PDB file of C-alpha atoms and ligand atoms in Angstrom:
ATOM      1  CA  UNK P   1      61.026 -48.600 -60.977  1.00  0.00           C
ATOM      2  CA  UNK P   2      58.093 -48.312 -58.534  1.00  0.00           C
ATOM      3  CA  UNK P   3      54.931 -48.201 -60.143  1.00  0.00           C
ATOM      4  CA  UNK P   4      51.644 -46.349 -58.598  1.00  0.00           C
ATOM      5  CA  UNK P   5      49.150 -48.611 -57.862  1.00  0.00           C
ATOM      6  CA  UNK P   6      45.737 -47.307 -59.951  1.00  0.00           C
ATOM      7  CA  UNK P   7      43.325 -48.407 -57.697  1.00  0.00           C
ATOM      8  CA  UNK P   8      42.339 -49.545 -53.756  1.00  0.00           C
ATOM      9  CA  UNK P   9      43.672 -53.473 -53.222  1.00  0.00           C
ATOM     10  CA  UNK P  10      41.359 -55.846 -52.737  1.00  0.00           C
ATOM     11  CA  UNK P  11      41.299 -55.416 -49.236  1.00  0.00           C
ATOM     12  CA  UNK P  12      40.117 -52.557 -49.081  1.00  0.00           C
ATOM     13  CA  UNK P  13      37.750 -53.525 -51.767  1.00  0.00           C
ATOM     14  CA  UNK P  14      36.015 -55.460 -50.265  1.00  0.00           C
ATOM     15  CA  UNK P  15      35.944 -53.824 -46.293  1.00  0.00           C
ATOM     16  CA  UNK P  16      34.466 -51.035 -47.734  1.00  0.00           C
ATOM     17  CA  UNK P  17      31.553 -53.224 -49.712  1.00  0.00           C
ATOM     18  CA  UNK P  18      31.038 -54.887 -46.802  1.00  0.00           C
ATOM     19  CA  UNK P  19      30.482 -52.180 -44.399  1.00  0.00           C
ATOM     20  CA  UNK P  20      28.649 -50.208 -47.027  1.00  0.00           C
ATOM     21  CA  UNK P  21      26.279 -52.996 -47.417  1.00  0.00           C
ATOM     22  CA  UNK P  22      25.819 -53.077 -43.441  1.00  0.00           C
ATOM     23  CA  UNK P  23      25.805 -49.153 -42.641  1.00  0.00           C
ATOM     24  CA  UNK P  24      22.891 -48.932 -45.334  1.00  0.00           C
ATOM     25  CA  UNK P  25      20.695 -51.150 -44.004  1.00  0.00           C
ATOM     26  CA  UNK P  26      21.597 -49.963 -40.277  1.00  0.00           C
ATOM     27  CA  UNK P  27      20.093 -46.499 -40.961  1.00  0.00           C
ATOM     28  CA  UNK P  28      17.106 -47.712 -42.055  1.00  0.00           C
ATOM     29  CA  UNK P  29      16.595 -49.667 -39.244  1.00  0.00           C
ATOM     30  CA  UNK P  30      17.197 -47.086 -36.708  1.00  0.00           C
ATOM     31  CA  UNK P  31      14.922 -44.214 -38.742  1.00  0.00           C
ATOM     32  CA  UNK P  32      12.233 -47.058 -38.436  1.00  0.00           C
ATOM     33  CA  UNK P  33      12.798 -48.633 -35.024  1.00  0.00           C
ATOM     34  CA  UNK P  34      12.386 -44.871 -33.634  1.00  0.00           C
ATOM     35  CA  UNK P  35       8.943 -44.487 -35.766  1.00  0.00           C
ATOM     36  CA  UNK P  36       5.799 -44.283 -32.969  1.00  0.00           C
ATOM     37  CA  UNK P  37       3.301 -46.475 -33.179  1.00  0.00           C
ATOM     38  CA  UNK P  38       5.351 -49.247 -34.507  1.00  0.00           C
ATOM     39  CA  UNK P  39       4.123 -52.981 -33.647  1.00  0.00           C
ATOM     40  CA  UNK P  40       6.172 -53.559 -30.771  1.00  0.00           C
ATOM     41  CA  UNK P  41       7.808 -57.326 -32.081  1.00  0.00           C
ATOM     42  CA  UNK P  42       8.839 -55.336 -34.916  1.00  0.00           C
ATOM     43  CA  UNK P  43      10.817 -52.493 -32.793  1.00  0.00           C
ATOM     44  CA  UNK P  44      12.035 -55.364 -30.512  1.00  0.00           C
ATOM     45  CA  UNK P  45      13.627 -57.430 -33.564  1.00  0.00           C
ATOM     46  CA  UNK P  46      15.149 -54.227 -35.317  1.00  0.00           C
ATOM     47  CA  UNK P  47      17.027 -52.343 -31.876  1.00  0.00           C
ATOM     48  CA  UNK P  48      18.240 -56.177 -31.575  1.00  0.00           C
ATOM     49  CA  UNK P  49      19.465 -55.904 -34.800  1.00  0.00           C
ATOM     50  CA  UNK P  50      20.195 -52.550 -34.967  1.00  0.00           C
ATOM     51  CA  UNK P  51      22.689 -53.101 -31.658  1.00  0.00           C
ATOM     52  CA  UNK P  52      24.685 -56.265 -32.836  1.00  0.00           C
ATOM     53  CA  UNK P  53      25.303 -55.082 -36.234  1.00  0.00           C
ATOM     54  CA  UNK P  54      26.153 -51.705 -34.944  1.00  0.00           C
ATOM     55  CA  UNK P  55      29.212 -53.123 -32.757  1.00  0.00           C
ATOM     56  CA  UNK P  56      30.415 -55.387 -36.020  1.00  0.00           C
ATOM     57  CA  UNK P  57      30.400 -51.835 -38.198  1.00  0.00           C
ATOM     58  CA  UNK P  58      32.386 -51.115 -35.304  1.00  0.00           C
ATOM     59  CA  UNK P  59      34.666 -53.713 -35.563  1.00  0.00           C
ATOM     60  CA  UNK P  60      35.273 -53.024 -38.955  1.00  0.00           C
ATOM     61  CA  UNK P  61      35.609 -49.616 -39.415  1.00  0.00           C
ATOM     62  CA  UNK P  62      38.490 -49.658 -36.741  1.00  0.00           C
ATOM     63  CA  UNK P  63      39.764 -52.992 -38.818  1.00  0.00           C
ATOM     64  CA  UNK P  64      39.789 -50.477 -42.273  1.00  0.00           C
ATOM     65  CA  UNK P  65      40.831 -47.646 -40.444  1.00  0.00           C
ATOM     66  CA  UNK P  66      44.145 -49.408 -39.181  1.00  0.00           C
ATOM     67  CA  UNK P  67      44.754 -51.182 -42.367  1.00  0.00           C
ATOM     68  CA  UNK P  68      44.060 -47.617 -44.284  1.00  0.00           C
ATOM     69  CA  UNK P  69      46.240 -46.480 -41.715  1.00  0.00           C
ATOM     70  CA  UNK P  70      49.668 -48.678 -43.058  1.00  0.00           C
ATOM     71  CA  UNK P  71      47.815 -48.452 -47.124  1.00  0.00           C
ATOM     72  CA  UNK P  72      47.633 -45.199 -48.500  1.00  0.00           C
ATOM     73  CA  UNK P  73      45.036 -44.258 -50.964  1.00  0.00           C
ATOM     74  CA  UNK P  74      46.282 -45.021 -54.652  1.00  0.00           C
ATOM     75  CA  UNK P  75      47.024 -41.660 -56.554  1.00  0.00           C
ATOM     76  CA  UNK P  76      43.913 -39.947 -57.489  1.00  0.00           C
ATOM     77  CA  UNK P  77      43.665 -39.314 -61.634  1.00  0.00           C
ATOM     78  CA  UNK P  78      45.559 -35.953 -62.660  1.00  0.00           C
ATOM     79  CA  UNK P  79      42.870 -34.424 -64.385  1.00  0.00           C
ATOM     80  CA  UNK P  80      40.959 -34.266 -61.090  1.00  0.00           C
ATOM     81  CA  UNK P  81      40.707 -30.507 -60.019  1.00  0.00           C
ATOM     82  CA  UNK P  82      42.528 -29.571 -56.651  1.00  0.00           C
ATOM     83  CA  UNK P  83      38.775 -28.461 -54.995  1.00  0.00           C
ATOM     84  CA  UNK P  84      37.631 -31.992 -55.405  1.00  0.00           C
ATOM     85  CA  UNK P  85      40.310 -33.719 -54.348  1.00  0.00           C
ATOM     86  CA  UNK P  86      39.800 -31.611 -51.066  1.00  0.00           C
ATOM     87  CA  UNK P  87      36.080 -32.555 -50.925  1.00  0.00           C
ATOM     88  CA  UNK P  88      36.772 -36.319 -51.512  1.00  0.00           C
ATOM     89  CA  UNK P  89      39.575 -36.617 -48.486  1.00  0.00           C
ATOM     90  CA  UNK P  90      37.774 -34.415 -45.898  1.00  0.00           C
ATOM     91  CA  UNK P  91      34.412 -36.578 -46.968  1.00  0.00           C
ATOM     92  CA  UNK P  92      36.481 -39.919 -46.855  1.00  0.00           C
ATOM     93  CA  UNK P  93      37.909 -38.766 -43.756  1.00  0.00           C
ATOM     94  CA  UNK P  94      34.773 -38.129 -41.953  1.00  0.00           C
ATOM     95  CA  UNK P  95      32.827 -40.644 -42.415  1.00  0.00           C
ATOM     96  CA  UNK P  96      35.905 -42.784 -41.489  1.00  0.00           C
ATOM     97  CA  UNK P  97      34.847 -40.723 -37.998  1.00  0.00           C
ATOM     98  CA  UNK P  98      31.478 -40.849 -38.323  1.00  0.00           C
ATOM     99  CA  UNK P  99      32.195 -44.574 -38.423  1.00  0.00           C
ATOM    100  CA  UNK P 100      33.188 -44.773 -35.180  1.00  0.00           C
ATOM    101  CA  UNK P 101      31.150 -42.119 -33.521  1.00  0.00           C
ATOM    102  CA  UNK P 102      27.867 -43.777 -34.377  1.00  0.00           C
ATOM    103  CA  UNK P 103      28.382 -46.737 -32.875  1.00  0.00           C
ATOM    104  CA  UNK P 104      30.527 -45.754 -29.760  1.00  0.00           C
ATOM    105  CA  UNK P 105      27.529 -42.882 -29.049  1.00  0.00           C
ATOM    106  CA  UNK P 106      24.719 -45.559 -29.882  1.00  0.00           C
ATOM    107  CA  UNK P 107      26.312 -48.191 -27.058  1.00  0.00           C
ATOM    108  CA  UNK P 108      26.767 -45.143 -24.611  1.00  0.00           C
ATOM    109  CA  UNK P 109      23.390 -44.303 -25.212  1.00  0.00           C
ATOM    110  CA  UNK P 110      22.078 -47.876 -24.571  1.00  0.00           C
ATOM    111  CA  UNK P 111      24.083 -48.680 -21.560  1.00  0.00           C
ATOM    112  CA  UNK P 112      23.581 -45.301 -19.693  1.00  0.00           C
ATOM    113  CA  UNK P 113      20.195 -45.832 -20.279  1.00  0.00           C
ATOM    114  CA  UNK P 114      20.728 -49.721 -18.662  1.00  0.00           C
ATOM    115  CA  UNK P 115      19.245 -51.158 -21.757  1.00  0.00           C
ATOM    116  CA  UNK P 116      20.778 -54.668 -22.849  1.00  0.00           C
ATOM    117  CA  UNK P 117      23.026 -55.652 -25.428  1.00  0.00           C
ATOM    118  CA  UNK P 118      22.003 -59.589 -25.374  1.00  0.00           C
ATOM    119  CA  UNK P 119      25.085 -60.698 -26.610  1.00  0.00           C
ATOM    120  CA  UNK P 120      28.086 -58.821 -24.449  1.00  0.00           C
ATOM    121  CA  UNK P 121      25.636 -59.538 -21.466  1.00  0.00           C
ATOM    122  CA  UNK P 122      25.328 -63.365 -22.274  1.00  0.00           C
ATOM    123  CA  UNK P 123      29.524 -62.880 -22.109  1.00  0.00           C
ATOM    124  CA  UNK P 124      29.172 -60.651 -19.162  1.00  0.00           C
ATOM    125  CA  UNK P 125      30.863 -57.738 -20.923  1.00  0.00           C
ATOM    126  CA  UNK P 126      28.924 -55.327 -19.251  1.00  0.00           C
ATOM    127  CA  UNK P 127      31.335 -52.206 -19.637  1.00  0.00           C
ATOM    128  CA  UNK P 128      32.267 -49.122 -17.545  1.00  0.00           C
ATOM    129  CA  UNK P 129      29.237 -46.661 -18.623  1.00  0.00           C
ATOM    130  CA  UNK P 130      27.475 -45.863 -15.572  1.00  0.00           C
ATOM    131  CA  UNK P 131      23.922 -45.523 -15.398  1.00  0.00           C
ATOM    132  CA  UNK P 132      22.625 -41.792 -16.297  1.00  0.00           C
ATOM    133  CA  UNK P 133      19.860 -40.476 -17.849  1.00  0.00           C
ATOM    134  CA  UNK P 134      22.078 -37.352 -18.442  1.00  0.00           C
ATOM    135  CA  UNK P 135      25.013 -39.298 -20.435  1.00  0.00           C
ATOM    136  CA  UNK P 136      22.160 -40.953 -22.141  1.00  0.00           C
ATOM    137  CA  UNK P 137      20.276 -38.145 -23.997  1.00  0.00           C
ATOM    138  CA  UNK P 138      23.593 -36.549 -24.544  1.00  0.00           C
ATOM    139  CA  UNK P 139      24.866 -40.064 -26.790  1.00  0.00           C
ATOM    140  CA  UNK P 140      21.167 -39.835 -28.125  1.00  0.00           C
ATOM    141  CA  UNK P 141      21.407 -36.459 -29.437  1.00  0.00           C
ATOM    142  CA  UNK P 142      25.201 -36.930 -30.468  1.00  0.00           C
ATOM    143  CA  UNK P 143      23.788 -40.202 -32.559  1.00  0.00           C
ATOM    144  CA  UNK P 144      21.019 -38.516 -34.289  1.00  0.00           C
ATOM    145  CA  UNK P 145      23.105 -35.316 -35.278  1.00  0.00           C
ATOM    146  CA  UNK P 146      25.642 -37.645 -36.400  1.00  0.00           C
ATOM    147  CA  UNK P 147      22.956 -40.492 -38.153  1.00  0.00           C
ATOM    148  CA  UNK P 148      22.198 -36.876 -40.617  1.00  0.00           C
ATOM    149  CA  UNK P 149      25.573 -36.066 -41.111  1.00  0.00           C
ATOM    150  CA  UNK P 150      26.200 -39.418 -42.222  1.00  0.00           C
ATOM    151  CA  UNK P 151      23.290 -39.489 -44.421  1.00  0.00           C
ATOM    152  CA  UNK P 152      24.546 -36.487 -46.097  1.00  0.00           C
ATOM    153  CA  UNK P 153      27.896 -37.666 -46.735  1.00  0.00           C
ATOM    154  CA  UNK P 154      26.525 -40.748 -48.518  1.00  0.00           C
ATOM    155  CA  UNK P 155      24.484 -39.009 -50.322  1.00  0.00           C
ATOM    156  CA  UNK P 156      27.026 -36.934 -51.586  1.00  0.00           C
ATOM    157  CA  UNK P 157      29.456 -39.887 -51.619  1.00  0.00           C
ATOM    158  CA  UNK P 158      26.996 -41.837 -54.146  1.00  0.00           C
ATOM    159  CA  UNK P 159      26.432 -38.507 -55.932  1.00  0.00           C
ATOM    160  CA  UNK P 160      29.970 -37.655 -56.645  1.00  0.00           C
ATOM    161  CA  UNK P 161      30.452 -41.487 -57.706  1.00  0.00           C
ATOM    162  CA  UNK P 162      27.554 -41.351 -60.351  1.00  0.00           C
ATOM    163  CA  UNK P 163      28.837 -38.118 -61.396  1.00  0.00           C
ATOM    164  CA  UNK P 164      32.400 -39.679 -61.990  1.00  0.00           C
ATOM    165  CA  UNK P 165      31.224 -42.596 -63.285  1.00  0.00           C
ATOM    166  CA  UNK P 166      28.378 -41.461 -65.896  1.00  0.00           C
ATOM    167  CA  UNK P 167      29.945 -38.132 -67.009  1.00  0.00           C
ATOM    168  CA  UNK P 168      33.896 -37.635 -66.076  1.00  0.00           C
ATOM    169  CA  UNK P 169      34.154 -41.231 -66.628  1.00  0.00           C
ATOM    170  CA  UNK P 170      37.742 -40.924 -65.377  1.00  0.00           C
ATOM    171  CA  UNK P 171      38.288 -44.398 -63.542  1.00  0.00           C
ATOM    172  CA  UNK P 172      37.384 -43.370 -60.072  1.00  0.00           C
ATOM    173  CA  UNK P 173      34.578 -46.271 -60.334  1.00  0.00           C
ATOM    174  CA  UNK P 174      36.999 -49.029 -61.279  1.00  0.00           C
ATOM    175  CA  UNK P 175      39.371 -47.701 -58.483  1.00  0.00           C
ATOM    176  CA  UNK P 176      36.346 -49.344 -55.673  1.00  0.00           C
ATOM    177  CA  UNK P 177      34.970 -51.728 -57.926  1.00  0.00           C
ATOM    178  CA  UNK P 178      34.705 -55.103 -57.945  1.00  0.00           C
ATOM    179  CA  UNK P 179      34.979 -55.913 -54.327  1.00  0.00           C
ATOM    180  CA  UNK P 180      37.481 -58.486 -54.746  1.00  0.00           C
ATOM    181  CA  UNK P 181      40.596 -59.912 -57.119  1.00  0.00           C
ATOM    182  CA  UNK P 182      42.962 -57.853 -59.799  1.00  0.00           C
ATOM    183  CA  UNK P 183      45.515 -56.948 -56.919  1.00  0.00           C
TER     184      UNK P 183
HETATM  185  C1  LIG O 201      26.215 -47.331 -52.914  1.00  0.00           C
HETATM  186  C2  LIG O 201      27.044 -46.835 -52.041  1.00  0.00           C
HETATM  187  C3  LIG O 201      28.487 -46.421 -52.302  1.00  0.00           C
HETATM  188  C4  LIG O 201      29.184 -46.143 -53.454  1.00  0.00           C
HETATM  189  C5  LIG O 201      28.642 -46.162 -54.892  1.00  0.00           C
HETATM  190  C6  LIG O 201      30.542 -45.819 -53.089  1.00  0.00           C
HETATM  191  C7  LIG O 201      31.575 -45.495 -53.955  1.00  0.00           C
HETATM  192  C8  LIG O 201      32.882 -45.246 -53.626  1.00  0.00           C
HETATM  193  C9  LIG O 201      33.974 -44.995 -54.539  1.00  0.00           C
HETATM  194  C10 LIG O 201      33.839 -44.925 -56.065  1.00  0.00           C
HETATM  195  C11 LIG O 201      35.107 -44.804 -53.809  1.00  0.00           C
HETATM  196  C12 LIG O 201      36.514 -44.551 -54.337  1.00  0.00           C
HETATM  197  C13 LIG O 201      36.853 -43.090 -54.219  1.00  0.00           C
HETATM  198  C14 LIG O 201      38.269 -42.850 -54.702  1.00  0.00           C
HETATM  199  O1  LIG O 201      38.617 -43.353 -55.753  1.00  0.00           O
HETATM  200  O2  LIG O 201      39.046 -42.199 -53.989  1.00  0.00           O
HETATM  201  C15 LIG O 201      34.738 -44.914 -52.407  1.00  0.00           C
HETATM  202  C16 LIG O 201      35.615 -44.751 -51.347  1.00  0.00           C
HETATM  203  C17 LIG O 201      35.213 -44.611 -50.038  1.00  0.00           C
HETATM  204  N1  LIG O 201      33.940 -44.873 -49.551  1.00  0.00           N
HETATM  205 FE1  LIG O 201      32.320 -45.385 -50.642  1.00  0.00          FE
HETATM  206  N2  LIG O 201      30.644 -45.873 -51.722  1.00  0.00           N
HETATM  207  C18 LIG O 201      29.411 -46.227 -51.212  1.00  0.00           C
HETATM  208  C19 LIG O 201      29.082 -46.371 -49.890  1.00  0.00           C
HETATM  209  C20 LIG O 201      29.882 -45.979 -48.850  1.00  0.00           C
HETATM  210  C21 LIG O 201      29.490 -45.955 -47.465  1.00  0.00           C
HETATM  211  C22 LIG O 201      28.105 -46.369 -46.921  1.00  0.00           C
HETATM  212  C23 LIG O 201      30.561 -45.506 -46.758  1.00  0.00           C
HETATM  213  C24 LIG O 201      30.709 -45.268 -45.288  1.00  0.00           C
HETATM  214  C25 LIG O 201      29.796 -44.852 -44.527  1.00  0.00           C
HETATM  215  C26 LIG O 201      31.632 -45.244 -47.687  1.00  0.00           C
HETATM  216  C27 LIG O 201      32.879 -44.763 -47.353  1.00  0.00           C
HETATM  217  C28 LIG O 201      33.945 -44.621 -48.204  1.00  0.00           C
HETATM  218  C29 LIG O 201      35.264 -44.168 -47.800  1.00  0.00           C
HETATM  219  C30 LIG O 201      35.679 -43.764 -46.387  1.00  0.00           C
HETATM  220  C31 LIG O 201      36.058 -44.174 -48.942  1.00  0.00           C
HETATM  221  C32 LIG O 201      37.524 -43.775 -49.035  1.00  0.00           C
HETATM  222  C33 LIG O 201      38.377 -44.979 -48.967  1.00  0.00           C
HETATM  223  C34 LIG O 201      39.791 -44.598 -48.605  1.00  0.00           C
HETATM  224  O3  LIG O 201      40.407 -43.768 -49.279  1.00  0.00           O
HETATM  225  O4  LIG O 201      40.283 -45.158 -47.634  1.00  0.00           O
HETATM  226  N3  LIG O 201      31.196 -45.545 -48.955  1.00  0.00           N
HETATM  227  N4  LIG O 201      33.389 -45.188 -52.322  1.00  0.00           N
HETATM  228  C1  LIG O 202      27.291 -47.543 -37.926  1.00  0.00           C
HETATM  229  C2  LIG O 202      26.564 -47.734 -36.866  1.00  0.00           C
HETATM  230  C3  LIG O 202      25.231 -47.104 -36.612  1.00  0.00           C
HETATM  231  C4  LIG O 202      24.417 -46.363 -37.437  1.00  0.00           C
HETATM  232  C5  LIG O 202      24.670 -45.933 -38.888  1.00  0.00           C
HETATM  233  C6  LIG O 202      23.234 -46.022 -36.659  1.00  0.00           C
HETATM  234  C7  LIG O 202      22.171 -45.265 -37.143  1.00  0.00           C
HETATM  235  C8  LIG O 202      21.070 -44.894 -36.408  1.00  0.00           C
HETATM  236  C9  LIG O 202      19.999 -44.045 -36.869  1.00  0.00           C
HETATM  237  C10 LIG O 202      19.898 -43.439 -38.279  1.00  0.00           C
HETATM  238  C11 LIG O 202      19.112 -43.901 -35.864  1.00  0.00           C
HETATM  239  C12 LIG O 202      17.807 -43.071 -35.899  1.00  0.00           C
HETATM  240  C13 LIG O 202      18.111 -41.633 -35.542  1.00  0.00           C
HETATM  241  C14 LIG O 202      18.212 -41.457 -34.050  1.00  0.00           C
HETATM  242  O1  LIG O 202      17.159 -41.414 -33.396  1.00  0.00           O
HETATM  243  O2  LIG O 202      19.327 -41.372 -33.517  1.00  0.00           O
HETATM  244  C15 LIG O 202      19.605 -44.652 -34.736  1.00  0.00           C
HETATM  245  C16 LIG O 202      18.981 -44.757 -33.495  1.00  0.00           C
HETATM  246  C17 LIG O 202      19.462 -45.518 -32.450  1.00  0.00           C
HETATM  247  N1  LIG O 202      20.602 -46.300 -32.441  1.00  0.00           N
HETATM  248 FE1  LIG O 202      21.976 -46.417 -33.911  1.00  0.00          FE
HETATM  249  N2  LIG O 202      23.345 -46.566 -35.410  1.00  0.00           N
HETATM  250  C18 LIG O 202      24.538 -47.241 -35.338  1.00  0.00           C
HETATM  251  C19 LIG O 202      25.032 -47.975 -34.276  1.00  0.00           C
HETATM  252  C20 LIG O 202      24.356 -48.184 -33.081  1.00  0.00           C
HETATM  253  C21 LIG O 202      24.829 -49.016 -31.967  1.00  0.00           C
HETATM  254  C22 LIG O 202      26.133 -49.832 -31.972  1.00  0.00           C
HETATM  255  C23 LIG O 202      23.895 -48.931 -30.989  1.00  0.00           C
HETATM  256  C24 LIG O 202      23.882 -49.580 -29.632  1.00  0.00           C
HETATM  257  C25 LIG O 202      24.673 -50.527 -29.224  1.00  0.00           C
HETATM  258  C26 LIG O 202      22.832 -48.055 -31.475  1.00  0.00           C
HETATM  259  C27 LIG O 202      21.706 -47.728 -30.760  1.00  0.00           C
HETATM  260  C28 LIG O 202      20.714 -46.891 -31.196  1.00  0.00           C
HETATM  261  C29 LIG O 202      19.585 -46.484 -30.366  1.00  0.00           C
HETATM  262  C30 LIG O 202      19.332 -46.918 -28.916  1.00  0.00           C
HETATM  263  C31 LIG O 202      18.811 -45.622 -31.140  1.00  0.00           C
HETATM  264  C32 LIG O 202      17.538 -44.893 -30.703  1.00  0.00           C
HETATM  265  C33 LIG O 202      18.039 -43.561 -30.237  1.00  0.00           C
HETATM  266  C34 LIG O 202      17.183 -42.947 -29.222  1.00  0.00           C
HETATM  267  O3  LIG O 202      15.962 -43.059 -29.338  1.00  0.00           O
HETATM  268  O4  LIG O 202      17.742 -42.346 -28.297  1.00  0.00           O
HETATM  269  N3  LIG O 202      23.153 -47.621 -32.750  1.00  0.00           N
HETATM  270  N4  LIG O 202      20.807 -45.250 -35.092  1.00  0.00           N
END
């Protein structure tokens, strides 16, 4: 007999702790870096940041998205009502896109605007996007309508996941958690 597995392997465990624990700390960075009147070393250190850790999320979310891709999510509990299954895969399945919009629309935006990326120009990956101020405010605008559309979704992400967790208490914590082992 086959038996359902009860909750995500460890590889998926652990790609989505990791690129939790990166797309946090790239939001902040880019609601600060965009601040006025920030001391300029500052803004310098965090776009540099901001840029490199953006194409790794990249990287990643196209890494989880093809192993997702060939590893289906493990059965959610029965008692779960049909409306919040529905919430949980469009949400899951967004951000997945929201993964890869931000950072696509964030590069476009740079390189349109013939801004650097230090470390694809040290390789002399410097891309097809032409220059164009045009291209460039509409990535901007896509990657600040998407940045708060993303910040919603976590929010309701982590909301839904306390919820489950504190008051249904019906496993969907232990399905994500810990990032490793127990395949
Ligand atoms: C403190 C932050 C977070 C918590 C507590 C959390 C919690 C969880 C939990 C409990 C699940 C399992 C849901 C289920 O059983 O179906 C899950 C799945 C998921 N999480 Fe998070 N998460 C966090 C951050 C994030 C972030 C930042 C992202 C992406 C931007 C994200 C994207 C996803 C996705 C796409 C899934 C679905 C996985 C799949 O079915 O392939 N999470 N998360
Ligand atoms: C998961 C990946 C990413 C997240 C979550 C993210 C998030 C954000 C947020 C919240 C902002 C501030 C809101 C805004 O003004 O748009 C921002 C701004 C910005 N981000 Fe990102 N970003 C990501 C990837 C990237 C990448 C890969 C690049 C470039 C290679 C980039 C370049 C920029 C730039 C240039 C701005 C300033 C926008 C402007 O003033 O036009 N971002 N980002």
């Amino acid at each position: 007999m086959i038996t359902q597995p009860e909750r995500y392997r460890s590889t998926a465990r652990l790609l989505h702790w990791i690129v939790a624990l990166l797309v946090l700390p790239m939001i902040a960075a880019g609601l600060i870096m965009t601040q006025d009147g920030l001391a300029r070393p500052l803004q310098d250190a965090l776009f540099l940041l901001h840029k490199h850790i953006g194409l790794l999320v990249l990287f990643l979310a196209l890494l989880r998205i093809l192993y997702r891709w060939f590893n289906p999510a493990p059965p959610l509990p029965l008692s779960m009502p049909d409306w919040q299954r529905r919430v949980a895969q469009t949400s899951h399945v967004l951000m997945y896109v929201l993964l890869v919009v931000m950072p696509v629309s964030g590069f476009i935006r740079v390189r349109a605007g013939g801004f650097p990326i230090e470390l694809l120009d040290a390789l002399g990956l410097i891309g097809p996007i032409p220059r164009s101020k045009e291209l460039g405010d509409t990535a901007s605008a896509l990657h600040q309508a998407a940045a708060f559309l993303l910040i919603a979704l976590i929010c309701l992400h982590v909301a839904a996941t306390l919820y489950h967790a504190l008051i249904r208490r019906d496993g969907i914590w232990a399905r994500i958690w810990p990032p490793s082992g127990g395949d």
